[in-house]
Short mmCIF file of C-alpha atoms in Angstrom, two decimals:
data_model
loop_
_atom_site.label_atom_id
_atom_site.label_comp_id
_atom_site.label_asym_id
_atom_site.label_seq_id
_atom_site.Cartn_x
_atom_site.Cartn_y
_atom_site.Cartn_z
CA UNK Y 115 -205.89 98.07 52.52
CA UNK Y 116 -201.99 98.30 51.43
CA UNK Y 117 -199.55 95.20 51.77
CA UNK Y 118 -196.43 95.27 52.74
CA UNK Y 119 -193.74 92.87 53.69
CA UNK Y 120 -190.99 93.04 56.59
CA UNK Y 121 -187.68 91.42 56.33
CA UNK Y 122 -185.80 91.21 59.07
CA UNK Y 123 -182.04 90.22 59.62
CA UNK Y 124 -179.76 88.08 61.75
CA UNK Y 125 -182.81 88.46 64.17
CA UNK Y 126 -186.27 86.77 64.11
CA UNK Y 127 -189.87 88.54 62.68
CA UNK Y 128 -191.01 88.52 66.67
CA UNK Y 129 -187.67 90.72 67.82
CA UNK Y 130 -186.86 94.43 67.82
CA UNK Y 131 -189.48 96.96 66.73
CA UNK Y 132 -190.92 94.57 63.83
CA UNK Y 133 -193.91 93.13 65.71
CA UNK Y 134 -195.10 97.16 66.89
CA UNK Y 135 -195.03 98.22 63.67
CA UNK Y 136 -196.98 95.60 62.53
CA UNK Y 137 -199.74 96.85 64.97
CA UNK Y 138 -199.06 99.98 64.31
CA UNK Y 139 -199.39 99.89 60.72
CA UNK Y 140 -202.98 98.24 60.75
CA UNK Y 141 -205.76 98.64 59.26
CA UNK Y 142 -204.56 101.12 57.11
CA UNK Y 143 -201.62 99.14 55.95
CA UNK Y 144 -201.21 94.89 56.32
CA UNK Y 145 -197.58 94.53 57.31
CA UNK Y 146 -196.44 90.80 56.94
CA UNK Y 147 -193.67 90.22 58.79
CA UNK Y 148 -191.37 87.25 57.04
CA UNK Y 149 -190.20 83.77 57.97
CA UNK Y 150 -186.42 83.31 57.25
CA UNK Y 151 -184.81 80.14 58.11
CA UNK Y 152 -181.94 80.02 60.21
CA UNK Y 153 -181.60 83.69 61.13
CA UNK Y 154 -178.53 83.14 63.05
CA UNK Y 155 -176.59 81.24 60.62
CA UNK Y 156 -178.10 83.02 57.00
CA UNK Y 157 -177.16 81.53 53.99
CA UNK Y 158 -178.70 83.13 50.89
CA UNK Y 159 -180.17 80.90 48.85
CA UNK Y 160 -182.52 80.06 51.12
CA UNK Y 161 -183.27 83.32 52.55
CA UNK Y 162 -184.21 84.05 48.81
CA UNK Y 163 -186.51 81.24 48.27
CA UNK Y 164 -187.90 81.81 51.39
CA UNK Y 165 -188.79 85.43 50.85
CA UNK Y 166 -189.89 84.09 46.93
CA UNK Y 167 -192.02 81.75 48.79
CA UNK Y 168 -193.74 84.72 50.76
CA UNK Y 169 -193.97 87.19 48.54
CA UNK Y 170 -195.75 87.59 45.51
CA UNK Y 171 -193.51 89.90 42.78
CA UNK Y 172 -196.06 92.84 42.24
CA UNK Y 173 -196.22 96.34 40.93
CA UNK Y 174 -196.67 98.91 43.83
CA UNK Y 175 -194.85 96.49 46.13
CA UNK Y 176 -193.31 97.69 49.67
CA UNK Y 177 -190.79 96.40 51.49
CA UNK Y 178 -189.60 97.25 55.31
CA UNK Y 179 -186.26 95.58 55.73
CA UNK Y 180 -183.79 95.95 58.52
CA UNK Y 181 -179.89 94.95 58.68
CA UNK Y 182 -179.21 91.77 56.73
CA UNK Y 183 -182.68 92.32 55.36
CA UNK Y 184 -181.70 95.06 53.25
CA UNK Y 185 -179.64 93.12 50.72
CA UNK Y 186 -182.35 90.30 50.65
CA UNK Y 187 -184.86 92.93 49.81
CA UNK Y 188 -182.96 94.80 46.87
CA UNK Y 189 -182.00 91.22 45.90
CA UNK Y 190 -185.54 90.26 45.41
CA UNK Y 191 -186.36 93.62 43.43
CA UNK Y 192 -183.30 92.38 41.32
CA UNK Y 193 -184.61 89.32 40.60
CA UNK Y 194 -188.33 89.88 40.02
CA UNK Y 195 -190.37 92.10 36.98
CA UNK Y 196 -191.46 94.71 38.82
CA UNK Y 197 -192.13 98.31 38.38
CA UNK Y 198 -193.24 101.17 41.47
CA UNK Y 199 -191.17 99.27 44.21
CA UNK Y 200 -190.99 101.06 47.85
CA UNK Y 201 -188.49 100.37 49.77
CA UNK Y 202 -188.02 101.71 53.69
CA UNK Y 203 -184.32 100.04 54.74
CA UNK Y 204 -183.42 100.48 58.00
CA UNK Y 205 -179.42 99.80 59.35
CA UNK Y 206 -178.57 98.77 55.47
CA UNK Y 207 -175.48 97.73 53.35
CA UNK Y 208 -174.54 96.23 51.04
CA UNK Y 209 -170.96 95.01 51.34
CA UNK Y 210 -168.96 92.79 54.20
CA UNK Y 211 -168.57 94.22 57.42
CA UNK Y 212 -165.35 94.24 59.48
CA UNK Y 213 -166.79 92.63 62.63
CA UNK Y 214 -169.08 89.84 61.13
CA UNK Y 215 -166.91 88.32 58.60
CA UNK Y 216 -168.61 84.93 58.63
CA UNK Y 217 -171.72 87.16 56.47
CA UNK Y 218 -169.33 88.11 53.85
CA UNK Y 219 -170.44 85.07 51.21
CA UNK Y 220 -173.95 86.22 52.01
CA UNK Y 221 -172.61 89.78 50.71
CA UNK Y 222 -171.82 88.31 47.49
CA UNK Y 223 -172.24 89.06 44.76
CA UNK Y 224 -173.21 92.82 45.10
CA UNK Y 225 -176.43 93.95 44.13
CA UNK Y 226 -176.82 95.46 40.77
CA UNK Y 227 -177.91 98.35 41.01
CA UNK Y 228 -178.54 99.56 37.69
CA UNK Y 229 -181.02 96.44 37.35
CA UNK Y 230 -182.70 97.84 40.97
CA UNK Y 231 -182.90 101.39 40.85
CA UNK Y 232 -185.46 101.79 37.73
CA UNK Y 233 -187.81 99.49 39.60
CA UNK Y 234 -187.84 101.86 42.95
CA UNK Y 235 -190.18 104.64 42.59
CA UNK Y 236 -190.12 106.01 46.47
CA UNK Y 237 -187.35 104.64 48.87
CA UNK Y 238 -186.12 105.87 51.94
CA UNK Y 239 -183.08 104.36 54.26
CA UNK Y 240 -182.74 105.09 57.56
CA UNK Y 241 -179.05 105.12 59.42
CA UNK Y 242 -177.69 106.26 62.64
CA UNK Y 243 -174.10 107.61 63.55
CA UNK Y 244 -173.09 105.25 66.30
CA UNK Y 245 -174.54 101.74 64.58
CA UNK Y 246 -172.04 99.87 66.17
CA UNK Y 247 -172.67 96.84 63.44
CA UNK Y 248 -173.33 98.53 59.67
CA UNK Y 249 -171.42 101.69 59.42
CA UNK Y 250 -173.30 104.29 58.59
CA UNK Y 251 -171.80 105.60 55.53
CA UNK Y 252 -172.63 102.14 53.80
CA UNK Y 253 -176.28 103.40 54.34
CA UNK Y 254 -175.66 106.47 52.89
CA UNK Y 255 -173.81 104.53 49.60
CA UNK Y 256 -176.93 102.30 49.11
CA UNK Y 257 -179.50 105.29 49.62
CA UNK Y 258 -177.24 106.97 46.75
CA UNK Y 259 -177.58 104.02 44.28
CA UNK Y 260 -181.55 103.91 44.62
CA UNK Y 261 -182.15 107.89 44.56
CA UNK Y 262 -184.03 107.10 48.07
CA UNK Y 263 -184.48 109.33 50.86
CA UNK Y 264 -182.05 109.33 53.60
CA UNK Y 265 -182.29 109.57 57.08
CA UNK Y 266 -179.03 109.67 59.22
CA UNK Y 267 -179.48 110.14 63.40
CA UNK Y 268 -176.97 111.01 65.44
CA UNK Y 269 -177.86 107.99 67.70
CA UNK Y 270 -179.92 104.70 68.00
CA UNK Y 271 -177.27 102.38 67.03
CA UNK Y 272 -178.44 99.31 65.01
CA UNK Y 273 -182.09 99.76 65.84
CA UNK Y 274 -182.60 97.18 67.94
CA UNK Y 275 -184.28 95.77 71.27
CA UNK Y 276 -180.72 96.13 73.00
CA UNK Y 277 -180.68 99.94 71.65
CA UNK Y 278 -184.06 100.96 72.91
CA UNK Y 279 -185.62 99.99 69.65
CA UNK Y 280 -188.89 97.92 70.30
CA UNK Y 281 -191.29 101.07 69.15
CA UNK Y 282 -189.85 103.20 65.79
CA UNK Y 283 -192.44 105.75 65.17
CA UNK Y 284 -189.80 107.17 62.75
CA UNK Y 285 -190.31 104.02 60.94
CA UNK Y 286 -194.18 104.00 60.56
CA UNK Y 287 -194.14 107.50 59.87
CA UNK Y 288 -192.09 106.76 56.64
CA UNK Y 289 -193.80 103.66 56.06
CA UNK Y 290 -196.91 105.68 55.93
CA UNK Y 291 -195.13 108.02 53.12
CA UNK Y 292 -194.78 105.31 50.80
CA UNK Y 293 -197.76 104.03 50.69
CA UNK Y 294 -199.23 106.86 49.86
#
């Protein structure tokens, strides 16, 4: 069986499509779907001890990540010794963003790429047009940076509950390819 880990954002690990795909994943793949302490308020040093807490830095690792989760996950490939990372990022960025100003200390600093991107091996980031929260094109910058594969809809918004978003085939399907 293949492990991966979930990181969600300015949600909770029972919201959205997280809990489905946990399902959905099994028994092929063991999708743990992380605690993060005070979702609504995130400050990031403990969002990274918490995911340092719950996961253990190893080669082949995967990560699903969604919004705010995004950053915490390339932070932790940052931080850790690891080589054949997978990454699936849904709704991600990496800077501030115009409406949610009170995250923009969490943005900082940026992620350094150039310590991330030799670490990925298979990536892919998934965006859509009318994401009313992360613009998209911020997706489409931090699929650049880590060579992954990007996937850009015209429509589903932030992926989320409120945008019809408590299935995501589209994101097993991909989950699926890198673990493979």
């Amino acid at each position: 069986m293949t492990k991966a880990y979930l990181i969600h954002g300015t949600s909770t690990r029972d919201d959205d499509w997280f809990p489905w795909l946990e399902r959905a994943a099994a028994p092929a793949i063991q999708l743990d779907r992380l605690w993060l302490p005070d979702p609504f308020n995130p400050q990031q040093d403990a969002w990274n001890a918490a995911v340092d807490d719950q996961i253990k830095p190893t080669d082949g690792l995967i990560l699903v990540a969604h919004s705010l989760g995004c950053i915490t996950a390339l932070r932790f490939i940052e931080r850790h010794q690891v080589k054949d990372a997978r990454l699936l990022l849904v709704g991600a960025f990496d800077q501030g963003l115009p409406t949610y100003p009170e995250l923009d200390a969490f943005m900082q600093p940026a992620p350094d790429y150039g310590q991330i991107a030799p670490k990925i091996s298979k990536a892919t980031v998934i965006a859509a047009k009318n994401d009313p929260i992360a613009p998209y094109k911020n997706s489409i910058q931090v699929a650049h940076h880590i060579n992954a594969k990007l996937i850009v809809q015209e429509t589903g918004g932030h992926f989320l509950t409120s945008d019809g978003f408590t299935q995501f085939p589209l994101a097993l399907k991909e989950l699926q390819r890198l673990a493979k």
